[in-house]
Coordinates of C-alpha atoms and ligand atoms in Angstrom, one line a residue:
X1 CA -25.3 -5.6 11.3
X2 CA -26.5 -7.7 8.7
X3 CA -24.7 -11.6 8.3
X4 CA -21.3 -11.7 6.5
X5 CA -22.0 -12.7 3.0
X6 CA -20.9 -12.9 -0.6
X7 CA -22.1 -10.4 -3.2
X8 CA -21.1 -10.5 -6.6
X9 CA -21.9 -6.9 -7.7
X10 CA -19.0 -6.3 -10.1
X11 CA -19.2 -9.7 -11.9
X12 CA -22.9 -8.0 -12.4
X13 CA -21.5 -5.4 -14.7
X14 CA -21.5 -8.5 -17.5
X15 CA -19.0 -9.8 -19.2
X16 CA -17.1 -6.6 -20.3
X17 CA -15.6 -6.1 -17.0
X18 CA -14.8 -9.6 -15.7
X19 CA -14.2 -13.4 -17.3
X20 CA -14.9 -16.5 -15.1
X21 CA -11.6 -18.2 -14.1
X22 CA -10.9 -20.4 -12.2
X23 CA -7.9 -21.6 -9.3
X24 CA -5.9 -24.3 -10.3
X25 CA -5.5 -26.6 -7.6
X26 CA -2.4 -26.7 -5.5
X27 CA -1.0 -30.1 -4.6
X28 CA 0.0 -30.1 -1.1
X29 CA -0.8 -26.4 0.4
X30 CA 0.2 -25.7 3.7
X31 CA -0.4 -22.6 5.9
X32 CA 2.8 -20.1 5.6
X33 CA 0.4 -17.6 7.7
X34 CA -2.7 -17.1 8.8
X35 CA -3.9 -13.5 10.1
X36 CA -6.3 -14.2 13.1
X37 CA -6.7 -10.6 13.7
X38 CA -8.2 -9.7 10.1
X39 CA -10.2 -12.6 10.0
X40 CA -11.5 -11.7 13.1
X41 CA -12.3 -7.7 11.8
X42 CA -14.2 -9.9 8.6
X43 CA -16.1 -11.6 10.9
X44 CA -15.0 -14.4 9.0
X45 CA -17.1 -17.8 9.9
X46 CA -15.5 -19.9 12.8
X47 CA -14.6 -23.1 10.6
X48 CA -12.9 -21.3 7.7
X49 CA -10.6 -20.1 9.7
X50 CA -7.0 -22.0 10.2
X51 CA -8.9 -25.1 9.0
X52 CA -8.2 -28.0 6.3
X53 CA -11.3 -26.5 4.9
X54 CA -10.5 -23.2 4.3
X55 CA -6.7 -24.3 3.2
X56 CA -8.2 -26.5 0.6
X57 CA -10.8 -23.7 -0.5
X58 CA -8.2 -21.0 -0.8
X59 CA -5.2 -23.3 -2.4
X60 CA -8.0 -24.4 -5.5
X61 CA -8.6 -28.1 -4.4
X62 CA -12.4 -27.3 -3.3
X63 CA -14.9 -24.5 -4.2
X64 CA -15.7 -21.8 -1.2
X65 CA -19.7 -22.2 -1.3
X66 CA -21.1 -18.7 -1.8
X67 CA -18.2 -17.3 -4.3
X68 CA -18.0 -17.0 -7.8
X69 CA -14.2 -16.7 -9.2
X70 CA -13.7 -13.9 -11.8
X71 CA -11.0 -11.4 -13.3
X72 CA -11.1 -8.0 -14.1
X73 CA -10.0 -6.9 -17.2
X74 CA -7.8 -3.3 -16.6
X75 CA -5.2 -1.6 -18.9
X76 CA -2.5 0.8 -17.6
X77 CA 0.8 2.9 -18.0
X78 CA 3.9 0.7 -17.3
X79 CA 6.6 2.3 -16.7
X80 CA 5.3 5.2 -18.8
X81 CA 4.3 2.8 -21.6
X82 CA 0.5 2.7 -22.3
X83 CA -0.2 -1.2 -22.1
X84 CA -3.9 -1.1 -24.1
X85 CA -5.0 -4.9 -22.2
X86 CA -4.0 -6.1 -18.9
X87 CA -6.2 -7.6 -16.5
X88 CA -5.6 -10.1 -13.6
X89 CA -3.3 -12.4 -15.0
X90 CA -2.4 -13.9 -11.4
X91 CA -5.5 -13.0 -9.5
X92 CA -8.6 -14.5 -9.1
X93 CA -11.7 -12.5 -7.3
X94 CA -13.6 -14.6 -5.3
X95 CA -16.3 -12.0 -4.5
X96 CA -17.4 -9.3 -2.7
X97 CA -17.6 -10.5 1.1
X98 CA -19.7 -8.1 2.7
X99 CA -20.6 -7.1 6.2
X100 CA -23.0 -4.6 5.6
X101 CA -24.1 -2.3 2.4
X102 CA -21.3 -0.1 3.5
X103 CA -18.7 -2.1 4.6
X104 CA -17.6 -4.7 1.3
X105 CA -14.4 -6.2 0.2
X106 CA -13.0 -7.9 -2.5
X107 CA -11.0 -11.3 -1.6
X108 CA -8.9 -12.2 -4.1
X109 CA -6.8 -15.2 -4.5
X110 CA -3.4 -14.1 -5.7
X111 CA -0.7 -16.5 -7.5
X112 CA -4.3 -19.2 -8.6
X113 CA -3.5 -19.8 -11.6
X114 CA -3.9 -18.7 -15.3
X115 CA -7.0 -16.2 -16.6
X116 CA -8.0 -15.1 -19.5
X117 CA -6.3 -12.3 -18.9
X118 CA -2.7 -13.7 -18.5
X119 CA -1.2 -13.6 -21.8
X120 CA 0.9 -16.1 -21.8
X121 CA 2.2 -15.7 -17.9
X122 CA 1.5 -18.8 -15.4
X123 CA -0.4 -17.1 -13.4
X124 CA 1.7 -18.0 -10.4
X125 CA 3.3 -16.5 -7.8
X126 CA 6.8 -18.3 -6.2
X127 CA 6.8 -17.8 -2.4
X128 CA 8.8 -14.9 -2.5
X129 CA 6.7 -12.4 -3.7
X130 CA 3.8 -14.1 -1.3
X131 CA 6.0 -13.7 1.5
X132 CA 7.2 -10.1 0.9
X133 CA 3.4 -8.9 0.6
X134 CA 2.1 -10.4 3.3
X135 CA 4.0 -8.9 5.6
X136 CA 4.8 -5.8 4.4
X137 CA 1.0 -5.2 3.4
X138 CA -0.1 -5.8 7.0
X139 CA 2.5 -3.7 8.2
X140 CA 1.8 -0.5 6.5
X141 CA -1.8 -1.1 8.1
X142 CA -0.5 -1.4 11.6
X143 CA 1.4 1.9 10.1
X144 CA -1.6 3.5 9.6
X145 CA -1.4 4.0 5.7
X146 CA -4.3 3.1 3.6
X147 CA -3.7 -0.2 2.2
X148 CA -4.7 -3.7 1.1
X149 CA -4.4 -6.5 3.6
X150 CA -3.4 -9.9 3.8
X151 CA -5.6 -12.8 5.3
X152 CA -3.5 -15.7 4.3
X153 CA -0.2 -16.5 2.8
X154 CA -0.5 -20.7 1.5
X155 CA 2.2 -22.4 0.3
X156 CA 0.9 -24.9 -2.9
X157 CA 3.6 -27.5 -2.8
X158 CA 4.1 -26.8 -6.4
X159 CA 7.5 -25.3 -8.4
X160 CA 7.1 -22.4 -10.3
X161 CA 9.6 -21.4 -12.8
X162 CA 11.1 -17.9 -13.3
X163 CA 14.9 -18.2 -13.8
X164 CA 15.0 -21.4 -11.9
X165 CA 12.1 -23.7 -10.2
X166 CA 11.1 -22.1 -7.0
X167 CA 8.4 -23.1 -4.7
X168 CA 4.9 -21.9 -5.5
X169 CA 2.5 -19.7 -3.1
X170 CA -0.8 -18.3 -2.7
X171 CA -1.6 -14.8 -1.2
X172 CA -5.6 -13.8 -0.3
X173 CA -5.8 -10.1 -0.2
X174 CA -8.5 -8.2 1.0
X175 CA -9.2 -4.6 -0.9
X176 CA -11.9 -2.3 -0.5
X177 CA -11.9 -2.8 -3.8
X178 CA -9.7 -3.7 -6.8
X179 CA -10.9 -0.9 -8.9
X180 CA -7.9 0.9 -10.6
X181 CA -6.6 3.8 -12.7
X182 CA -6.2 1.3 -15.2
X183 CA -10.0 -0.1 -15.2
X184 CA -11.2 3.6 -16.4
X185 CA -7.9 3.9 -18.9
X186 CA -9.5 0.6 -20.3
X187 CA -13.1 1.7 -20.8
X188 CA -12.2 5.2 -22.0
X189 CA -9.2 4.1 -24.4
X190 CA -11.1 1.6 -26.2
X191 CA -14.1 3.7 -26.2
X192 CA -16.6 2.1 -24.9
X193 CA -18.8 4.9 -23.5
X194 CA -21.4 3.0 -21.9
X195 CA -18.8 0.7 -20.4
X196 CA -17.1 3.6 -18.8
X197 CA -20.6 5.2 -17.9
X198 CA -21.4 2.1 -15.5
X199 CA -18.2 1.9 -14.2
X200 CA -17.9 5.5 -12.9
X201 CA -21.4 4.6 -11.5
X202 CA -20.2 1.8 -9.8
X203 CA -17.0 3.4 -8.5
X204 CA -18.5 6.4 -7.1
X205 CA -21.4 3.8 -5.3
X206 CA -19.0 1.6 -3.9
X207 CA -16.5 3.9 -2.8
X208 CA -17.9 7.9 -2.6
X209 CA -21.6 7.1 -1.3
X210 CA -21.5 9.3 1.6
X211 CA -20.6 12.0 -0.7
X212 CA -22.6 10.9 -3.8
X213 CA -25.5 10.1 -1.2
X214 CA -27.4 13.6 -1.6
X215 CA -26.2 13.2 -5.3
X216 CA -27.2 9.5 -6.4
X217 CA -30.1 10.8 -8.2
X218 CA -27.8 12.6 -9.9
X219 CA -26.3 12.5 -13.5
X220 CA -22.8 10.1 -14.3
X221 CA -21.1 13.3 -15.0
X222 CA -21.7 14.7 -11.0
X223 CA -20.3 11.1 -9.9
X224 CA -17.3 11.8 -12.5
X225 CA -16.7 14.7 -10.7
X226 CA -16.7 13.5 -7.0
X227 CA -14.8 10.4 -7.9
X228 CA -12.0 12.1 -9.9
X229 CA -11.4 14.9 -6.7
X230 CA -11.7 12.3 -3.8
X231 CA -9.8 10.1 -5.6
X232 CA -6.5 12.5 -6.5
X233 CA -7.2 13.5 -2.4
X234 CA -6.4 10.1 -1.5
X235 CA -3.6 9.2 -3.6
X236 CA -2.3 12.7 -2.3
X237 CA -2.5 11.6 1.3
X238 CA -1.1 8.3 0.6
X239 CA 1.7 8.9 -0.7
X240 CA 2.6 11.8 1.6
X241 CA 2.3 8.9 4.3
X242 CA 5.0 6.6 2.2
X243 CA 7.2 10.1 1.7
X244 CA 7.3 10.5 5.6
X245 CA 7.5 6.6 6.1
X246 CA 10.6 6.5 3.7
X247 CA 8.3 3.6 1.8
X248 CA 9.7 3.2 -1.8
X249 CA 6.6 1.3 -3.8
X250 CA 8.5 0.2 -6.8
X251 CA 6.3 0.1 -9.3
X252 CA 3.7 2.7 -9.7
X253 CA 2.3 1.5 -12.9
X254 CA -1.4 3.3 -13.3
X255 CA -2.8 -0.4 -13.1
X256 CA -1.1 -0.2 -9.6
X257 CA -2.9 2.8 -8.2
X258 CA -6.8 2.1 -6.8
X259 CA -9.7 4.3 -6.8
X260 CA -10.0 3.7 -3.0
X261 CA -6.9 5.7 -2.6
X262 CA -5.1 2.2 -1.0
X263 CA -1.6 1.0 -1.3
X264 CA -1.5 -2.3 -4.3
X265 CA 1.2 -4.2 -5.5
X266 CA 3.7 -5.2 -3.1
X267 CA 6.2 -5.9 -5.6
X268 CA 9.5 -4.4 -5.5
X269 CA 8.7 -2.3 -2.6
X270 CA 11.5 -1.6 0.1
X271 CA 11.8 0.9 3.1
X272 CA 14.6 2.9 3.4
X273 CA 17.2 2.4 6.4
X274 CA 19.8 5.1 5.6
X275 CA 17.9 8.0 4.2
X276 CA 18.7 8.6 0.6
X277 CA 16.4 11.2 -0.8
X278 CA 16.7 9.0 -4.1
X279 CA 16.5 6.1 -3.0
X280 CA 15.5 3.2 -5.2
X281 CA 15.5 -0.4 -5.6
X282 CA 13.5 -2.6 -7.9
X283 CA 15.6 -4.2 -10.3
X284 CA 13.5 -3.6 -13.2
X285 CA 13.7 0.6 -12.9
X286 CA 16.7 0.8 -13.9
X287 CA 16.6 4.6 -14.7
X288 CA 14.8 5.1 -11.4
X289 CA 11.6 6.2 -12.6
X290 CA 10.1 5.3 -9.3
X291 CA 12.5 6.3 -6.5
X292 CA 11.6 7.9 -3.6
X293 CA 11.9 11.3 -4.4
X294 CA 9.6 11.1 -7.7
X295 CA 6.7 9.5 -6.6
X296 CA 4.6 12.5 -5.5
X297 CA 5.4 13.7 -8.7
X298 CA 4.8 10.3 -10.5
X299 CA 1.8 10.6 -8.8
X300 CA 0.4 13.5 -10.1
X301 CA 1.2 12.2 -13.5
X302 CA -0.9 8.9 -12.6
X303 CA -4.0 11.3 -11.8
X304 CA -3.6 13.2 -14.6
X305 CA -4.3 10.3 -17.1
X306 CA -7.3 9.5 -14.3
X307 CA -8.7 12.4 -15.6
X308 CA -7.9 12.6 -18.6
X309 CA -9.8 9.3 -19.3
X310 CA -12.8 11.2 -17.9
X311 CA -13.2 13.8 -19.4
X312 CA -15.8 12.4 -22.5
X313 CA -17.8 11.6 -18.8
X314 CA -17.4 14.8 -17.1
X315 CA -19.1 17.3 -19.5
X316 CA -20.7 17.3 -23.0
X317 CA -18.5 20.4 -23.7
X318 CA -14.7 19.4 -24.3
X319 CA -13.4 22.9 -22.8
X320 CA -15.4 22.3 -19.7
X321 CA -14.4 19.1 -19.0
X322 CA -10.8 20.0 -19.4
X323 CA -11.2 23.1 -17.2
X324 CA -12.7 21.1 -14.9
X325 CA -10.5 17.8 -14.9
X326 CA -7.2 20.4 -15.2
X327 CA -8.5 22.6 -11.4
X328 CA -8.4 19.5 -9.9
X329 CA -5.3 18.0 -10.9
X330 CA -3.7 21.4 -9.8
X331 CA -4.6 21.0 -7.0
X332 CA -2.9 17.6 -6.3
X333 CA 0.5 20.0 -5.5
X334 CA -1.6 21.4 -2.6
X335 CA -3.4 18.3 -1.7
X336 CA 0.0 16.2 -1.1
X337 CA 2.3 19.1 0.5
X338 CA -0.7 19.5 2.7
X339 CA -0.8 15.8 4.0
X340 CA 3.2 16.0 4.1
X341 CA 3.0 18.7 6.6
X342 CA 0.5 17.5 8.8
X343 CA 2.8 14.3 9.1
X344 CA 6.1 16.1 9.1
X345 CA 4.8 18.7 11.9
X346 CA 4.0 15.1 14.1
X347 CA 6.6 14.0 13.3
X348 CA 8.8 16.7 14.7
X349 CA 6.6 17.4 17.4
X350 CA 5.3 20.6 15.9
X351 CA 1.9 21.6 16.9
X352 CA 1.6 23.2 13.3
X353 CA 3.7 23.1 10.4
X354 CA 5.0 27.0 9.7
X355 CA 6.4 28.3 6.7
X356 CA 9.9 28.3 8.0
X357 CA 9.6 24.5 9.5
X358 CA 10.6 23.7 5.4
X359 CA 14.2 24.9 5.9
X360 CA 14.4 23.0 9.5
X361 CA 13.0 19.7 7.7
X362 CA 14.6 19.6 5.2
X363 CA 18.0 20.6 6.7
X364 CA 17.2 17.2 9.4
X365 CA 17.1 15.3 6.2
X366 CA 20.0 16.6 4.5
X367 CA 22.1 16.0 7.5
X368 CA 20.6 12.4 7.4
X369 CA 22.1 11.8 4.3
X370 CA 25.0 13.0 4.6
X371 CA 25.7 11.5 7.9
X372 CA 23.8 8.3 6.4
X373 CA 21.7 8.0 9.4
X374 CA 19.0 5.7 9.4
X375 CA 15.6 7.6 8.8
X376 CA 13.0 5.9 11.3
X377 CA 15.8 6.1 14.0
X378 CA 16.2 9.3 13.5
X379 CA 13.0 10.5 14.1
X380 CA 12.5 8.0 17.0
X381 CA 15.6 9.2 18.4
X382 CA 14.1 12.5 18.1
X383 CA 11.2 11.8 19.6
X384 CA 12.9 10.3 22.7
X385 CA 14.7 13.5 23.0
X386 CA 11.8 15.3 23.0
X387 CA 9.7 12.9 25.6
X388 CA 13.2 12.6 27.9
X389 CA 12.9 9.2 28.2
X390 CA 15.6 7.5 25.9
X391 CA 16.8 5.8 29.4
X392 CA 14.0 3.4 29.4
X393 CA 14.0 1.9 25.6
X394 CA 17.3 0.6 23.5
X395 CA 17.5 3.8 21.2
X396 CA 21.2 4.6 22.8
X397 CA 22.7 1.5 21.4
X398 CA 20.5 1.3 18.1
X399 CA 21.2 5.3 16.7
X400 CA 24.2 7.4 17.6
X401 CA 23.7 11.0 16.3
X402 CA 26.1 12.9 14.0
X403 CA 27.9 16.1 14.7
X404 CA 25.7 17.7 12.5
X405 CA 22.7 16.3 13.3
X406 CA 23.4 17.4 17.6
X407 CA 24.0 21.1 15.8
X408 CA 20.7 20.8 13.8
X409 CA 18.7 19.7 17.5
X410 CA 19.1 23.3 19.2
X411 CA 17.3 24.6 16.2
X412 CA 14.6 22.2 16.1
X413 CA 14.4 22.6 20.7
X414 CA 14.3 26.4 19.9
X415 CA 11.6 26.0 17.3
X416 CA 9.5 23.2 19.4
X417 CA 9.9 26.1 22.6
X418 CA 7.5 28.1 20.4
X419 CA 4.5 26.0 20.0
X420 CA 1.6 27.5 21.0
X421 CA 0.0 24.0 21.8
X422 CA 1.4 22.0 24.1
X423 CA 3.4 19.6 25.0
X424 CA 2.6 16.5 26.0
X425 CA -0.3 16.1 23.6
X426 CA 2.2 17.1 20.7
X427 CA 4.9 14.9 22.2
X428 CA 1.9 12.1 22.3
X429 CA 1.5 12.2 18.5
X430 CA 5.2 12.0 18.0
X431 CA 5.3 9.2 19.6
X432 CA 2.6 7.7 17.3
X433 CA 4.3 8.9 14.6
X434 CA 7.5 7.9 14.3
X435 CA 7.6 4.0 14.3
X436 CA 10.0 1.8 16.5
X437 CA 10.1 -1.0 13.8
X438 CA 9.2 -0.8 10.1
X439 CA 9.5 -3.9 7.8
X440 CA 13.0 -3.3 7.2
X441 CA 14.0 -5.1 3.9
X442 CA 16.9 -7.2 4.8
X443 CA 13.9 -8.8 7.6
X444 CA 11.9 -9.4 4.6
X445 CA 14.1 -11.5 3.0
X446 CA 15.4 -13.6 5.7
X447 CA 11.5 -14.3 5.9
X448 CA 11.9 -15.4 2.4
X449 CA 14.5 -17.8 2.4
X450 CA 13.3 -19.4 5.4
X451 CA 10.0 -19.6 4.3
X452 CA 11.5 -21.0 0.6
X453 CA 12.9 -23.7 2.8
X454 CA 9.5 -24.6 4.5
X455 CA 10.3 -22.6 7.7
X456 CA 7.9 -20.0 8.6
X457 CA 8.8 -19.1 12.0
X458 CA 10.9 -15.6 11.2
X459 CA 7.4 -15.0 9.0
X460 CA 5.4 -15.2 12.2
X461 CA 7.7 -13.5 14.3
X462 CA 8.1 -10.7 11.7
X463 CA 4.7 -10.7 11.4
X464 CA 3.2 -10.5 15.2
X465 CA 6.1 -7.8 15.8
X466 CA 5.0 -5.6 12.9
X467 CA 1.9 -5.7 14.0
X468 CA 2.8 -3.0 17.1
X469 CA 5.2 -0.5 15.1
X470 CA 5.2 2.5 17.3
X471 CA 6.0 0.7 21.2
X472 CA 9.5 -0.9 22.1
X473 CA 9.3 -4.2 22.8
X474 CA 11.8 -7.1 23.7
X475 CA 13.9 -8.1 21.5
X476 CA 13.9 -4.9 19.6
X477 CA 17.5 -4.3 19.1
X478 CA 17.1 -7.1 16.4
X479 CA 13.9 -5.6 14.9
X480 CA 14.7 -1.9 15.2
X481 CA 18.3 -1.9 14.0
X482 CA 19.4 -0.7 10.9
X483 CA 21.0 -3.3 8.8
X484 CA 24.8 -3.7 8.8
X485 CA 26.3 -3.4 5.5
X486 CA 26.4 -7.0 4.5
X487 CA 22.4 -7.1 5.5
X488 CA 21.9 -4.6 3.5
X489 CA 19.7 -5.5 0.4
X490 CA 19.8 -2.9 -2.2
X491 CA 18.0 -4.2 -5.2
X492 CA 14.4 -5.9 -4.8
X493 CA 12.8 -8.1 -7.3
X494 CA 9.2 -8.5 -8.1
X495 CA 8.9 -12.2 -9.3
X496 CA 6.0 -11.4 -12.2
Ligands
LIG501 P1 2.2 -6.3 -11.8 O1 3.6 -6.1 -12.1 O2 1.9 -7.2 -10.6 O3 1.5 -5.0 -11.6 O4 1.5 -7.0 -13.0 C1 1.4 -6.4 -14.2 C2 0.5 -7.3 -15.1 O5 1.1 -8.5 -15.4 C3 -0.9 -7.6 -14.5 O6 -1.8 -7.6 -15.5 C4 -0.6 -9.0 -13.9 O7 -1.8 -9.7 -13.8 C5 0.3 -9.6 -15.0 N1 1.1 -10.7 -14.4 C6 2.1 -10.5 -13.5 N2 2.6 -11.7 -13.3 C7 2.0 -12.6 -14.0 C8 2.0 -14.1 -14.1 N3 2.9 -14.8 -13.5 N4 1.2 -14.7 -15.0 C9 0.2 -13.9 -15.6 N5 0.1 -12.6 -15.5 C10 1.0 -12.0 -14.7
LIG502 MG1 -0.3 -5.0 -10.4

């Protein structure tokens, strides 16, 4: 392996894709958290870790030698709405920090400070939306679901103002890339061919090599082609993980999906306890736009204006290009009810997911909300059923099952009799399949309102647990429980 170093490849592309900003210092950072274990798979250098170095490089006071702060300019759909300029308005990129050609990511500072793309917005962050990204970011990676991480959560000492003064933060997040929808919609909608041109080029390097490899000789429009396919695969298999996980993103604005296919934007996000198949909770959808149930379908939608922004790229000939572009979006249906099933037969403890297994799912999940049973219980509880071992771990006192739900289990025992596969293998990935703790929102904010006070203990507890989602631990009847009903939060916010 090469050394860890910066790169500065996308600032390369010139001055149509990013502006020079720069972070505004912070006046008394301190740590909120600092994630060992990532720094640790960055290779990051010994003294930048938990040091008064790297604070005062990542709250603004000092310059990190080796990066070069920029920001992207991107458009994107909000909330349906096509937005013709936005750009990171509260992110800074430091630069690519690289491990090897193939292994790169962007570090961003997010919540810096003003850019040139922040139209009229602080370019701040208060600690809540820090705090609530942090964790819930490194949690869906412990999950398993592709996302962007967090290395450090700062708090600046300074007030921010939204509808009152509240303390200011810094996130750094680490993405495979920040590349979204939203940077193509930007090239292709003001028409700037070439721009587009070097940006599919770029995309389809940075992301697609392996498959590119054979074809990097080859023409934009064969990179078009690969990057618009992988792409609609991966945000099919995403969000078929957030379906199974019960994860409500919030706000899946075009400039909120990547190219790499991982989760962005930790905004008004919320898991839900008791299932709701509607389910929703950002206070800005108020018509619900993004709830749970219409987000594979909001996804589809998303990749649709991918490719529709490609097309000029794909072929020379308009009907070809939209022939093309139009197969693969078809198959996004197939792509995500795929991914759904593969989780959904784990998560039952199927050793394949038959035809008929879509009346017994969907039946468990009826009865879930009818009963209002907590989801992730649910499926725990059924996998201790399944593994005859609910006498060793808390699930007795943490999930009582319904009526209903008991009736609905002889079905399911009858159907898991008939696997062909067996058991203990399938039981195995149940097991690894249906978490013991997600970051259950009403945890979230009691991280928040400690942490707005200056006390980031629940943080770091949150945080270590969240960290090991799928085995009991102690003290899990605190982070496995549903929320009582005055926990409960039902509406999220996502501090812009
Ligand atoms: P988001 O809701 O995080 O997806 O943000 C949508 C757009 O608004 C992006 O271009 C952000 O950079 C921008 N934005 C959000 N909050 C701020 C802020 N406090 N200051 C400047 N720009 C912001
Ligand atoms: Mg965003």
């Amino acid at each position: 392996m090469s050394i860890p170093h910066w790169q500065h490849s996308y600032q390369a592309l010139g001055s149509r894709f990013t502006s020079r900003a720069k972070p505004e210092p912070a006046s008394s950072p301190e740590w909120m958290g600092w994630n060992e274990v990532l720094a640790e798979h960055l290779h990051w250098p010994q003294d930048l870790r938990k040091t008064e170095e790297a604070l005062a490089a990542f709250a603004g006071q000092t310059n990190l030698e080796g990066t070069s702060p920029s920001a992207s300019v991107y458009a994107g759909h909000q909330f349906g709405e096509y937005n013709p300029q936005l750009g990171d308005g509260r992110a800074i990129l430091l630069g690519e920090w690289t491990l090897s050609p193939s292994e790169q990511y962007d570090i961003q500072l997010k919540g810096a400070g003003q850019t040139p793309y922040s139209r009229g917005g602080d370019g701040k962050s208060p600690v809540g939306p820090v705090v609530r990204e942090y964790l819930v970011s490194e949690a869906m990676h412990h999950l398993g679901v592709p996302t962007t991480r967090a290395l450090a959560a700062i708090a600046t000492g300074d007030r921010v103002f939204r509808n009152t003064f509240e303390p200011g933060a810094v996130m750094v997040r680490v993405a495979k890339s920040h590349l979204r929808f939203g940077s193509i919609q930007y090239f292709a909608m003001t028409r700037d061919g070439d721009g587009l041109r070097e940006l599919v080029d770029y995309a389809a390097e940075r992301h697609f090599s392996e498959i590119t490899g054979a074809k990097s000789a080859e023409s934009t429009a064969a990179k078009a082609e690969v990057l618009l396919e992988e792409t609609v695969k991966r945000i099919a298999s995403v969000v078929a993980h957030w379906q199974s996980l019960g994860f409500v993103h919030g706000v899946m604005n075009t400039d909120n999906m990547l190219l790499s296919g991982e989760t962005i934007d930790y905004g008004p996000c919320a898991f839900v306890d008791t299932f709701k198949a509607d389910a929703m909770f950002s206070a800005i959808d108020s018509r619900g736009r993004y709830r749970l149930s219409n987000q594979p379908g909001i996804a589809h939608w998303n990749t649709s204006v991918l490719a529709s922004c490609l097309l000029k790229i794909l072929n020379p000939s308009e009907d070809r290009a939209v022939a093309y572009a139009q197969s693969v979006i078809d198959e996004f249906p197939r792509w995500y009810t795929d991914a759904y099933k593969i989780r959904i037969a784990a998560k039952l403890g199927l050793d394949s997911f038959r035809p008929e297994d879509t009346e017994l799912h969907d039946g468990f999940l009826k009865i879930l909300e009818e009963d209002q049973l907590d989801l992730s219980l649910a499926y725990r509880w059924l996998t201790h059923q399944a593994l005859k071992d609910s006498g060793q771990t808390p699930i007795g006192d943490l999930f009582t099952p319904s009526g209903g739900l008991l009736d609905w289990l002889s079905a399911w025992e009858r159907r898991r009799a008939s696997n062909k596969a067996e058991s203990q293998e399938t039981s195995g990935r149940m097991h690894k399949a249906n978490p013991v703790v997600i970051p259950r929102n009403h945890h979230v904010a009691a991280a928040i309102a400690d942490a707005e006070a200056q006390d980031y203990e629940y943080l770091q507890a949150a945080f270590e647990r969240w960290r090991n989602p799928f085995d009991w631990q102690d003290n899990d009847r605190l982070w496995a429980a549903s929320p009582t009903p005055t926990e409960r939060v039902t509406r999220t916010f996502c501090g812009t």
